[in-house]
mmCIF file of C-alpha atoms in Angstrom:
data_model
loop_
_atom_site.group_PDB
_atom_site.id
_atom_site.type_symbol
_atom_site.label_atom_id
_atom_site.label_comp_id
_atom_site.label_asym_id
_atom_site.label_seq_id
_atom_site.Cartn_x
_atom_site.Cartn_y
_atom_site.Cartn_z
ATOM 1 C CA MET A 1233 0.000 0.000 0.000
ATOM 2 C CA THR A 1234 1.436 3.393 -0.989
ATOM 3 C CA THR A 1235 1.456 6.429 1.257
ATOM 4 C CA LEU A 1236 -1.302 7.960 -0.852
ATOM 5 C CA ASP A 1237 -3.425 4.807 -0.636
ATOM 6 C CA ALA A 1238 -3.001 4.719 3.139
ATOM 7 C CA THR A 1239 -3.888 8.391 3.431
ATOM 8 C CA VAL A 1240 -7.039 8.006 1.341
ATOM 9 C CA GLU A 1241 -8.068 4.940 3.348
ATOM 10 C CA VAL A 1242 -7.603 6.623 6.743
ATOM 11 C CA VAL A 1243 -9.401 9.770 5.597
ATOM 12 C CA ARG A 1244 -12.239 7.741 4.122
ATOM 13 C CA ARG A 1245 -12.695 5.828 7.351
ATOM 14 C CA ARG A 1246 -12.286 8.789 9.695
ATOM 15 C CA ALA A 1247 -14.515 11.097 7.671
ATOM 16 C CA ARG A 1248 -16.966 8.316 6.876
ATOM 17 C CA ALA A 1249 -16.984 9.413 3.280
ATOM 18 C CA SER A 1250 -16.832 7.601 -0.020
ATOM 19 C CA GLY A 1251 -15.320 9.080 -3.152
ATOM 20 C CA VAL A 1252 -12.234 10.427 -1.409
ATOM 21 C CA THR A 1253 -9.522 11.315 -3.933
ATOM 22 C CA PRO A 1254 -6.140 13.054 -3.671
ATOM 23 C CA SER A 1255 -7.721 16.324 -4.765
ATOM 24 C CA THR A 1256 -10.523 16.225 -2.206
ATOM 25 C CA ARG A 1257 -10.418 19.265 0.027
ATOM 26 C CA TRP A 1258 -11.017 19.038 3.764
ATOM 27 C CA GLU A 1259 -14.055 21.299 3.690
ATOM 28 C CA GLU A 1260 -15.728 18.973 1.208
ATOM 29 C CA LEU A 1261 -15.473 16.223 3.830
ATOM 30 C CA ASP A 1262 -16.469 18.414 6.755
ATOM 31 C CA VAL A 1263 -13.074 17.665 8.304
ATOM 32 C CA ASP A 1264 -12.250 20.362 10.867
ATOM 33 C CA SER A 1265 -8.996 20.829 12.793
ATOM 34 C CA LEU A 1266 -9.931 18.247 15.428
ATOM 35 C CA ALA A 1267 -10.729 15.613 12.819
ATOM 36 C CA LEU A 1268 -7.574 16.460 10.861
ATOM 37 C CA ALA A 1269 -5.472 16.107 14.003
ATOM 38 C CA ALA A 1270 -6.898 12.628 14.567
ATOM 39 C CA ILE A 1271 -6.252 11.697 10.932
ATOM 40 C CA VAL A 1272 -2.617 12.799 11.195
ATOM 41 C CA VAL A 1273 -2.056 10.809 14.417
ATOM 42 C CA GLU A 1274 -3.603 7.683 12.914
ATOM 43 C CA LEU A 1275 -1.559 8.076 9.735
ATOM 44 C CA GLU A 1276 1.604 8.431 11.795
ATOM 45 C CA ASP A 1277 0.753 5.083 13.369
ATOM 46 C CA VAL A 1278 -0.078 3.395 10.055
ATOM 47 C CA LEU A 1279 2.996 4.688 8.236
ATOM 48 C CA GLY A 1280 5.382 4.598 11.166
ATOM 49 C CA VAL A 1281 6.368 8.219 10.597
ATOM 50 C CA GLU A 1282 6.182 11.040 13.079
ATOM 51 C CA LEU A 1283 5.669 14.429 11.483
ATOM 52 C CA ASP A 1284 7.623 17.381 12.717
ATOM 53 C CA ASP A 1285 5.230 20.008 14.105
ATOM 54 C CA ASP A 1286 6.753 22.934 12.252
ATOM 55 C CA ARG A 1287 6.784 21.119 8.969
ATOM 56 C CA VAL A 1288 3.054 20.454 9.245
ATOM 57 C CA ARG A 1289 2.225 23.904 10.546
ATOM 58 C CA TRP A 1290 3.567 25.744 7.501
ATOM 59 C CA ALA A 1291 2.920 23.206 4.801
ATOM 60 C CA GLY A 1292 -0.485 24.416 3.616
ATOM 61 C CA VAL A 1293 -2.222 21.069 3.754
ATOM 62 C CA ALA A 1294 -5.441 21.799 1.895
ATOM 63 C CA THR A 1295 -6.187 18.443 0.287
ATOM 64 C CA VAL A 1296 -5.847 14.733 0.957
ATOM 65 C CA GLY A 1297 -2.990 14.614 -1.557
ATOM 66 C CA ASP A 1298 -1.177 17.445 0.240
ATOM 67 C CA LEU A 1299 -1.218 15.408 3.426
ATOM 68 C CA ALA A 1300 0.078 12.299 1.660
ATOM 69 C CA ARG A 1301 2.953 14.295 0.149
ATOM 70 C CA LEU A 1302 3.850 15.588 3.577
ATOM 71 C CA PHE A 1303 4.341 12.018 4.760
ATOM 72 C CA GLU A 1304 6.341 11.129 1.655
ATOM 73 C CA ARG A 1305 8.984 13.816 2.292
ATOM 74 C CA MET B 192 5.624 8.591 67.168
ATOM 75 C CA ARG B 193 5.798 11.347 64.558
ATOM 76 C CA VAL B 194 8.183 10.877 61.670
ATOM 77 C CA VAL B 195 9.340 13.078 58.830
ATOM 78 C CA PHE B 196 9.993 11.720 55.343
ATOM 79 C CA HIS B 197 11.061 13.269 52.116
ATOM 80 C CA THR B 198 8.926 11.925 49.320
ATOM 81 C CA SER B 199 8.156 13.021 45.792
ATOM 82 C CA GLY B 200 4.910 11.079 45.458
ATOM 83 C CA THR B 201 4.439 9.897 41.897
ATOM 84 C CA THR B 202 6.418 12.713 40.324
ATOM 85 C CA GLY B 203 8.004 16.015 41.266
ATOM 86 C CA LYS B 204 10.581 17.208 43.711
ATOM 87 C CA PRO B 205 11.014 15.493 47.075
ATOM 88 C CA LYS B 206 9.158 17.311 49.831
ATOM 89 C CA PRO B 207 9.093 16.758 53.576
ATOM 90 C CA ILE B 208 5.977 15.214 55.076
ATOM 91 C CA GLU B 209 5.156 14.540 58.694
ATOM 92 C CA ALA B 210 3.162 11.443 59.629
ATOM 93 C CA ASP B 211 2.079 9.341 62.555
ATOM 94 C CA TRP B 212 4.169 6.192 62.282
ATOM 95 C CA ASP B 213 1.615 3.704 63.658
ATOM 96 C CA ALA B 214 -1.241 5.074 61.546
ATOM 97 C CA MET B 215 0.926 5.034 58.459
ATOM 98 C CA VAL B 216 2.124 1.496 58.999
ATOM 99 C CA ASP B 217 -1.288 0.037 59.835
ATOM 100 C CA SER B 218 -2.888 1.592 56.785
ATOM 101 C CA ALA B 219 -0.435 -0.113 54.485
ATOM 102 C CA ALA B 220 -2.106 -3.493 54.397
ATOM 103 C CA GLY B 221 -5.684 -2.464 54.983
ATOM 104 C CA ARG B 222 -5.607 -2.782 58.789
ATOM 105 C CA ILE B 223 -6.405 -6.467 58.647
ATOM 106 C CA GLN B 224 -5.105 -8.539 61.528
ATOM 107 C CA LEU B 225 -5.140 -12.081 60.235
ATOM 108 C CA GLU B 226 -2.284 -14.084 61.715
ATOM 109 C CA PRO B 227 0.200 -14.907 60.459
ATOM 110 C CA PRO B 228 -0.026 -12.814 57.306
ATOM 111 C CA CYS B 229 2.227 -13.459 54.371
ATOM 112 C CA VAL B 230 2.320 -10.293 52.297
ATOM 113 C CA LEU B 231 3.209 -10.017 48.630
ATOM 114 C CA CYS B 232 4.425 -6.450 48.185
ATOM 115 C CA CYS B 233 4.442 -5.431 44.529
ATOM 116 C CA TYR B 234 5.738 -1.953 45.271
ATOM 117 C CA HIS B 235 9.417 -1.244 45.040
ATOM 118 C CA PRO B 236 10.671 -1.268 48.644
ATOM 119 C CA ALA B 237 12.288 2.134 48.143
ATOM 120 C CA THR B 238 8.946 3.794 47.462
ATOM 121 C CA MET B 239 6.749 5.266 50.164
ATOM 122 C CA ALA B 240 4.172 2.512 49.708
ATOM 123 C CA GLY B 241 6.850 -0.180 49.738
ATOM 124 C CA LEU B 242 8.329 1.217 52.925
ATOM 125 C CA GLN B 243 4.912 1.223 54.578
ATOM 126 C CA VAL B 244 4.315 -2.420 53.712
ATOM 127 C CA PHE B 245 7.781 -3.332 54.944
ATOM 128 C CA ALA B 246 7.177 -1.564 58.265
ATOM 129 C CA TYR B 247 3.760 -3.192 58.585
ATOM 130 C CA CYS B 248 5.323 -6.619 58.203
ATOM 131 C CA VAL B 249 7.956 -5.875 60.813
ATOM 132 C CA LYS B 250 5.397 -4.569 63.264
ATOM 133 C CA HIS B 251 2.977 -7.470 62.791
ATOM 134 C CA ASP B 252 5.557 -10.221 62.533
ATOM 135 C CA ALA B 253 4.380 -10.932 59.005
ATOM 136 C CA THR B 254 6.293 -12.586 56.217
ATOM 137 C CA LEU B 255 7.183 -10.152 53.464
ATOM 138 C CA VAL B 256 7.469 -11.469 49.927
ATOM 139 C CA LEU B 257 9.243 -9.203 47.465
ATOM 140 C CA PRO B 258 9.277 -10.237 43.794
ATOM 141 C CA PRO B 259 12.660 -9.988 42.072
ATOM 142 C CA ALA B 260 13.676 -6.472 41.029
ATOM 143 C CA GLY B 261 12.029 -5.508 37.770
ATOM 144 C CA ALA B 262 9.644 -8.459 37.951
ATOM 145 C CA GLY B 263 6.718 -8.494 35.538
ATOM 146 C CA PRO B 264 3.235 -9.706 36.409
ATOM 147 C CA ASP B 265 4.050 -13.360 35.742
ATOM 148 C CA ALA B 266 6.950 -13.286 38.192
ATOM 149 C CA MET B 267 4.757 -11.581 40.778
ATOM 150 C CA VAL B 268 2.109 -14.270 40.398
ATOM 151 C CA GLN B 269 4.751 -16.964 40.672
ATOM 152 C CA ALA B 270 6.137 -15.368 43.842
ATOM 153 C CA GLY B 271 2.633 -15.384 45.283
ATOM 154 C CA LEU B 272 2.100 -19.026 44.384
ATOM 155 C CA ASP B 273 5.481 -20.151 45.687
ATOM 156 C CA SER B 274 5.036 -18.398 49.043
ATOM 157 C CA GLU B 275 1.294 -19.050 49.393
ATOM 158 C CA VAL B 276 0.750 -15.399 50.221
ATOM 159 C CA THR B 277 -2.348 -14.296 52.119
ATOM 160 C CA HIS B 278 -2.117 -10.579 51.301
ATOM 161 C CA ILE B 279 -1.345 -8.674 48.128
ATOM 162 C CA CYS B 280 -0.447 -4.990 48.268
ATOM 163 C CA CYS B 281 -0.239 -3.332 44.858
ATOM 164 C CA THR B 282 -1.651 -0.762 42.487
ATOM 165 C CA PRO B 283 -4.839 -1.386 40.490
ATOM 166 C CA SER B 284 -2.712 -1.481 37.326
ATOM 167 C CA GLN B 285 -0.571 -4.221 38.830
ATOM 168 C CA ILE B 286 -3.485 -6.352 40.006
ATOM 169 C CA ARG B 287 -5.140 -6.154 36.587
ATOM 170 C CA ARG B 288 -1.920 -7.314 34.962
ATOM 171 C CA MET B 289 -1.524 -10.089 37.509
ATOM 172 C CA LEU B 290 -5.084 -11.294 37.007
ATOM 173 C CA MET B 291 -4.450 -11.454 33.267
ATOM 174 C CA GLY B 292 -1.487 -13.653 34.182
ATOM 175 C CA GLY B 293 -3.542 -16.087 36.252
ATOM 176 C CA ALA B 294 -3.230 -14.584 39.739
ATOM 177 C CA ASP B 295 -6.503 -16.236 40.716
ATOM 178 C CA ARG B 296 -4.494 -19.464 41.033
ATOM 179 C CA ILE B 297 -3.158 -18.103 44.336
ATOM 180 C CA GLU B 298 -5.854 -19.734 46.434
ATOM 181 C CA THR B 299 -4.504 -18.540 49.779
ATOM 182 C CA ILE B 300 -5.424 -14.867 49.295
ATOM 183 C CA ARG B 301 -7.484 -13.332 52.101
ATOM 184 C CA GLN B 302 -6.730 -9.638 51.629
ATOM 185 C CA VAL B 303 -6.062 -7.456 48.602
ATOM 186 C CA THR B 304 -5.070 -3.855 49.272
ATOM 187 C CA LEU B 305 -5.000 -1.483 46.325
ATOM 188 C CA GLY B 306 -3.449 1.970 46.393
ATOM 189 C CA GLY B 307 -1.465 4.519 44.465
ATOM 190 C CA GLU B 308 -4.088 4.934 41.773
ATOM 191 C CA HIS B 309 -7.831 5.203 41.456
ATOM 192 C CA THR B 310 -9.578 1.830 41.773
ATOM 193 C CA THR B 311 -12.502 1.461 39.387
ATOM 194 C CA GLN B 312 -15.570 -0.705 39.912
ATOM 195 C CA ALA B 313 -14.476 -2.913 37.024
ATOM 196 C CA THR B 314 -11.192 -3.614 38.813
ATOM 197 C CA ILE B 315 -12.926 -4.374 42.107
ATOM 198 C CA ASP B 316 -15.316 -6.726 40.312
ATOM 199 C CA CYS B 317 -12.413 -8.613 38.738
ATOM 200 C CA VAL B 318 -10.715 -9.036 42.123
ATOM 201 C CA VAL B 319 -13.958 -10.185 43.752
ATOM 202 C CA GLU B 320 -14.446 -12.711 40.977
ATOM 203 C CA ALA B 321 -10.895 -14.016 41.464
ATOM 204 C CA TRP B 322 -11.102 -14.229 45.261
ATOM 205 C CA PRO B 323 -14.755 -14.187 46.390
ATOM 206 C CA ASP B 324 -13.895 -14.719 50.051
ATOM 207 C CA ALA B 325 -11.115 -12.163 50.289
ATOM 208 C CA ARG B 326 -11.403 -8.708 51.764
ATOM 209 C CA ILE B 327 -10.654 -6.018 49.201
ATOM 210 C CA THR B 328 -9.519 -2.627 50.372
ATOM 211 C CA HIS B 329 -8.821 0.382 48.224
ATOM 212 C CA ILE B 330 -6.990 3.317 49.656
ATOM 213 C CA TYR B 331 -7.170 6.983 48.761
ATOM 214 C CA ALA B 332 -4.018 8.761 49.907
ATOM 215 C CA THR B 333 -1.877 11.775 49.206
ATOM 216 C CA SER B 334 1.877 12.083 49.608
ATOM 217 C CA GLU B 335 1.476 14.947 52.048
ATOM 218 C CA LEU B 336 -1.291 13.584 54.289
ATOM 219 C CA GLY B 337 -0.957 9.835 53.919
ATOM 220 C CA VAL B 338 -4.153 7.770 53.937
ATOM 221 C CA ILE B 339 -7.286 9.888 53.557
ATOM 222 C CA ALA B 340 -9.782 7.025 53.326
ATOM 223 C CA SER B 341 -9.682 3.254 53.317
ATOM 224 C CA VAL B 342 -12.726 1.501 51.843
ATOM 225 C CA SER B 343 -13.594 -2.205 51.948
ATOM 226 C CA ASP B 344 -17.208 -2.491 50.771
ATOM 227 C CA ASP B 345 -16.475 -3.749 47.245
ATOM 228 C CA CYS B 346 -17.698 -0.494 45.723
ATOM 229 C CA GLU B 347 -15.832 2.188 43.806
ATOM 230 C CA GLY B 348 -15.279 5.551 45.468
ATOM 231 C CA ILE B 349 -15.480 6.790 49.013
ATOM 232 C CA PRO B 350 -18.790 7.010 50.907
ATOM 233 C CA ILE B 351 -19.478 10.688 51.605
ATOM 234 C CA GLU B 352 -20.062 10.075 55.293
ATOM 235 C CA VAL B 353 -16.740 8.265 55.624
ATOM 236 C CA LEU B 354 -14.790 11.045 53.984
ATOM 237 C CA PHE B 355 -16.407 13.988 55.724
ATOM 238 C CA ASP B 356 -16.743 12.323 59.127
ATOM 239 C CA VAL B 357 -13.031 11.617 59.187
ATOM 240 C CA TRP B 358 -12.180 15.021 57.709
ATOM 241 C CA PRO B 359 -14.741 17.477 59.137
ATOM 242 C CA GLY B 360 -14.663 20.924 57.587
ATOM 243 C CA SER B 361 -13.605 19.523 54.239
ATOM 244 C CA TYR B 362 -15.535 20.097 51.021
ATOM 245 C CA ILE B 363 -15.586 19.676 47.259
ATOM 246 C CA ASP B 364 -15.353 23.032 45.499
ATOM 247 C CA ALA B 365 -17.202 24.250 42.424
ATOM 248 C CA ASP B 366 -14.600 22.735 40.087
ATOM 249 C CA GLY B 367 -14.908 19.380 41.825
ATOM 250 C CA GLU B 368 -11.585 19.562 43.678
ATOM 251 C CA LEU B 369 -11.481 17.951 47.107
ATOM 252 C CA VAL B 370 -10.324 20.423 49.741
ATOM 253 C CA LEU B 371 -9.466 18.915 53.119
ATOM 254 C CA TRP B 372 -9.488 20.702 56.434
ATOM 255 C CA ARG B 373 -6.304 20.025 58.433
ATOM 256 C CA ASP B 374 -7.300 20.393 62.014
ATOM 257 C CA ASN B 375 -3.745 20.235 63.351
ATOM 258 C CA ILE B 376 -2.640 23.339 61.491
ATOM 259 C CA ASP B 377 -6.020 25.085 61.082
ATOM 260 C CA ALA B 378 -5.731 25.276 57.328
ATOM 261 C CA HIS B 379 -7.272 23.877 54.202
ATOM 262 C CA TYR B 380 -5.279 21.591 51.919
ATOM 263 C CA ARG B 381 -6.098 21.438 48.211
ATOM 264 C CA THR B 382 -5.673 17.849 47.076
ATOM 265 C CA GLY B 383 -5.602 18.610 43.350
ATOM 266 C CA ASP B 384 -7.931 15.636 42.873
ATOM 267 C CA LEU B 385 -11.286 16.053 41.155
ATOM 268 C CA PHE B 386 -14.331 14.120 42.338
ATOM 269 C CA ASP B 387 -17.926 13.599 41.241
ATOM 270 C CA ILE B 388 -20.640 12.812 43.774
ATOM 271 C CA MET B 389 -22.688 9.842 42.647
ATOM 272 C CA ASN B 390 -25.006 7.742 44.809
ATOM 273 C CA ASP B 391 -23.638 9.292 48.007
ATOM 274 C CA ARG B 392 -20.081 8.392 47.079
ATOM 275 C CA CYS B 393 -17.131 10.501 45.992
ATOM 276 C CA ILE B 394 -15.891 9.136 42.686
ATOM 277 C CA PHE B 395 -12.412 10.142 41.543
ATOM 278 C CA ARG B 396 -12.571 11.924 38.190
ATOM 279 C CA GLY B 397 -8.918 12.775 37.663
ATOM 280 C CA ARG B 398 -6.135 15.141 38.616
ATOM 281 C CA LYS B 399 -6.868 18.813 38.266
ATOM 282 C CA ASP B 400 -3.466 19.344 36.682
ATOM 283 C CA GLY B 401 -4.152 16.408 34.350
ATOM 284 C CA VAL B 402 -6.920 18.270 32.560
ATOM 285 C CA VAL B 403 -5.824 19.295 29.066
ATOM 286 C CA ASN B 404 -7.166 21.624 26.453
ATOM 287 C CA VAL B 405 -8.329 19.919 23.276
ATOM 288 C CA ALA B 406 -9.541 22.342 20.631
ATOM 289 C CA GLY B 407 -10.547 24.802 23.343
ATOM 290 C CA VAL B 408 -12.369 22.269 25.506
ATOM 291 C CA LYS B 409 -11.090 21.012 28.859
ATOM 292 C CA VAL B 410 -10.798 17.231 28.874
ATOM 293 C CA SER B 411 -9.683 14.792 31.567
ATOM 294 C CA PRO B 412 -7.712 11.845 30.124
ATOM 295 C CA GLU B 413 -8.365 9.880 33.295
ATOM 296 C CA ALA B 414 -12.129 10.256 32.934
ATOM 297 C CA VAL B 415 -11.939 8.989 29.360
ATOM 298 C CA GLU B 416 -9.725 6.126 30.480
ATOM 299 C CA ARG B 417 -12.231 5.139 33.132
ATOM 300 C CA ALA B 418 -15.076 5.131 30.593
ATOM 301 C CA ILE B 419 -13.140 2.982 28.125
ATOM 302 C CA ARG B 420 -12.064 0.547 30.845
ATOM 303 C CA GLU B 421 -15.725 -0.284 31.440
ATOM 304 C CA ARG B 422 -16.203 -1.387 27.828
ATOM 305 C CA PRO B 423 -16.362 -5.111 27.092
ATOM 306 C CA GLY B 424 -13.244 -6.606 25.601
ATOM 307 C CA VAL B 425 -10.877 -3.976 27.003
ATOM 308 C CA ALA B 426 -8.292 -5.785 29.109
ATOM 309 C CA GLU B 427 -6.196 -2.700 29.833
ATOM 310 C CA VAL B 428 -6.210 0.921 28.781
ATOM 311 C CA SER B 429 -4.124 4.020 29.335
ATOM 312 C CA VAL B 430 -5.271 7.349 27.930
ATOM 313 C CA ARG B 431 -2.650 10.042 27.501
ATOM 314 C CA ALA B 432 -2.689 13.552 26.152
ATOM 315 C CA GLU B 433 -0.206 14.215 23.382
ATOM 316 C CA HIS B 434 0.802 17.675 22.243
ATOM 317 C CA ASN B 435 -0.720 18.536 18.915
ATOM 318 C CA TRP B 436 0.073 21.539 16.740
ATOM 319 C CA LEU B 437 -3.495 21.848 15.434
ATOM 320 C CA VAL B 438 -5.644 21.534 18.528
ATOM 321 C CA GLY B 439 -3.300 21.925 21.512
ATOM 322 C CA HIS B 440 -3.574 18.354 22.683
ATOM 323 C CA ILE B 441 -5.141 15.191 21.406
ATOM 324 C CA LEU B 442 -6.048 12.110 23.424
ATOM 325 C CA VAL B 443 -4.520 8.770 22.529
ATOM 326 C CA ALA B 444 -5.828 5.571 24.098
ATOM 327 C CA TYR B 445 -3.393 2.664 24.367
ATOM 328 C CA ILE B 446 -5.543 -0.440 24.575
ATOM 329 C CA VAL B 447 -4.725 -4.053 25.357
ATOM 330 C CA PRO B 448 -7.611 -5.979 23.795
ATOM 331 C CA ASP B 449 -8.834 -9.349 24.915
ATOM 332 C CA ASP B 450 -10.285 -11.939 22.561
ATOM 333 C CA ASN B 451 -13.791 -10.508 22.750
ATOM 334 C CA LEU B 452 -13.053 -6.944 21.735
ATOM 335 C CA ASP B 453 -14.945 -5.619 18.732
ATOM 336 C CA ARG B 454 -12.673 -2.759 17.631
ATOM 337 C CA ASP B 455 -15.213 -1.192 15.272
ATOM 338 C CA ALA B 456 -17.840 -1.271 18.009
ATOM 339 C CA LEU B 457 -15.459 0.421 20.440
ATOM 340 C CA ASN B 458 -14.695 3.133 17.887
ATOM 341 C CA GLU B 459 -18.389 3.648 17.304
ATOM 342 C CA TRP B 460 -19.092 3.760 21.037
ATOM 343 C CA GLY B 461 -16.476 6.515 21.439
ATOM 344 C CA ARG B 462 -17.909 8.611 18.657
ATOM 345 C CA THR B 463 -21.420 8.233 20.020
ATOM 346 C CA ASN B 464 -20.873 8.541 23.763
ATOM 347 C CA LEU B 465 -17.877 10.783 24.381
ATOM 348 C CA PRO B 466 -17.752 14.540 23.861
ATOM 349 C CA ARG B 467 -16.042 15.061 20.510
ATOM 350 C CA PRO B 468 -12.753 16.503 21.866
ATOM 351 C CA ALA B 469 -12.571 13.558 24.263
ATOM 352 C CA VAL B 470 -12.720 10.917 21.524
ATOM 353 C CA PRO B 471 -9.228 9.408 21.517
ATOM 354 C CA VAL B 472 -7.212 7.950 18.708
ATOM 355 C CA LEU B 473 -6.941 4.233 19.497
ATOM 356 C CA ARG B 474 -3.618 2.415 19.552
ATOM 357 C CA TRP B 475 -3.572 -1.343 20.005
ATOM 358 C CA VAL B 476 -0.763 -2.777 22.114
ATOM 359 C CA SER B 477 -0.031 -6.172 23.634
ATOM 360 C CA GLN B 478 1.021 -4.771 26.999
ATOM 361 C CA LEU B 479 1.082 -1.436 28.794
ATOM 362 C CA PRO B 480 4.265 -0.266 30.444
ATOM 363 C CA LEU B 481 4.021 0.638 34.119
ATOM 364 C CA THR B 482 6.133 3.147 35.975
ATOM 365 C CA SER B 483 8.628 1.957 38.575
ATOM 366 C CA ALA B 484 5.888 2.695 41.136
ATOM 367 C CA GLY B 485 3.590 0.211 39.406
ATOM 368 C CA LYS B 486 1.286 2.876 38.027
ATOM 369 C CA ALA B 487 0.021 3.597 34.554
ATOM 370 C CA PRO B 488 2.172 6.356 33.023
ATOM 371 C CA ARG B 489 0.639 9.813 32.567
#
C-alpha cells in the first residue's frame, strides 16, 4: 500500500466518506482541525512516521494529496 | 511517634511530610489482623508505599514477599504461588496485569489492598471474581497527608459520610476539587484531585493538573480512560494527552484488547458517547508499560 493509498483509506474511514480522492479538500469532507489532528495521528501510526510540528504547521495542507505528500517527504 | 519523610509522590521534587508512624504502617495493608499474614508487596521497597508495607510486616511479625527487582506480572504471580501469600499490596494497574497472568491461582489470598491509583468498579469486580472470600480494600491517599480514606465495601469511590466524618470541615469546590481541612494546622489543603458525587459516594474523576485543552475544551484523560475501561473486551487501557500543533492536545488511548473486543464497536461507542474533543485515537498494544511505582504512566 502506498502512502497515498493509506492516506485516502484513513481519511475515508475517519470522515466516513466515499469518493475520497487526492484532490478532495477538507471542507468537502467536513473535516475540521480536530478531525484532521486525529487523521494525522492515525496516519503516523499506520505509516510509522512522526511528522515534525513545524513542517506540518507551515505546509499548507489543503487536500488529501497534500497530506500524503507531507508524509512522503 | 511522629516521623518526617522526604517523598516526591508519583512525580516532582522530594518534599518533607510529617506522619504518625503507627497510623501510616497500619494503613499499608488495609488494617487487617489475620495471623500470620504473608504479604506479597508489589511496590518497590524504596517507594513510600513499599516502605509502609515493609514496616507493617515488621510490626505485625508478618512474612514479606518481594518479587525480584524488575519483575513483571508473571513473576509476581509466581512469587505469590510459591510463598502461598495471604495478602497482596499493589496498584490497580498491577493487580489487573496479575489477574491477566492467572493470579486467581493463588488460592490462599485473604486480603487485597490497592493503592497509588484510582480503583474502578471494574477492577474491584475482577478481584472479587478471582477471590470471592477475600477482603478487598482500596486506599485513597496523598503524599502529604498519607491515607485519607480506606474503603472495603467492594464499591468504587469513598462514601461521603466516611470522607467527611473523618475530615470534618472539608468540602468539594465548584470545580470538583477535594479540599481537606487540616485540624492540626487550622488550614485547608487542596488535594488537586477532582471528584464527582454519585449515589452518596465521591468518585475520583482525575487530577486537576491532568486536565488538558483539546480544541478549546477542557478534557480529563483519566475520565476517558475510566469510561473505556468499562467497555467489554478492554483488558487494559491508558489514555494520555499528546501535544498537537493543530488543537493543543489530542487524546490517545493505548488499549490491550482481549479476545472478545470488537474494535469497530469500540470506535463507534467513542464517537457516540464521548464529547467530541474527548474521543481518543486508538492504539492497540499487547502490553502497557508501568512506571517503577507500578502505576500507569501519565
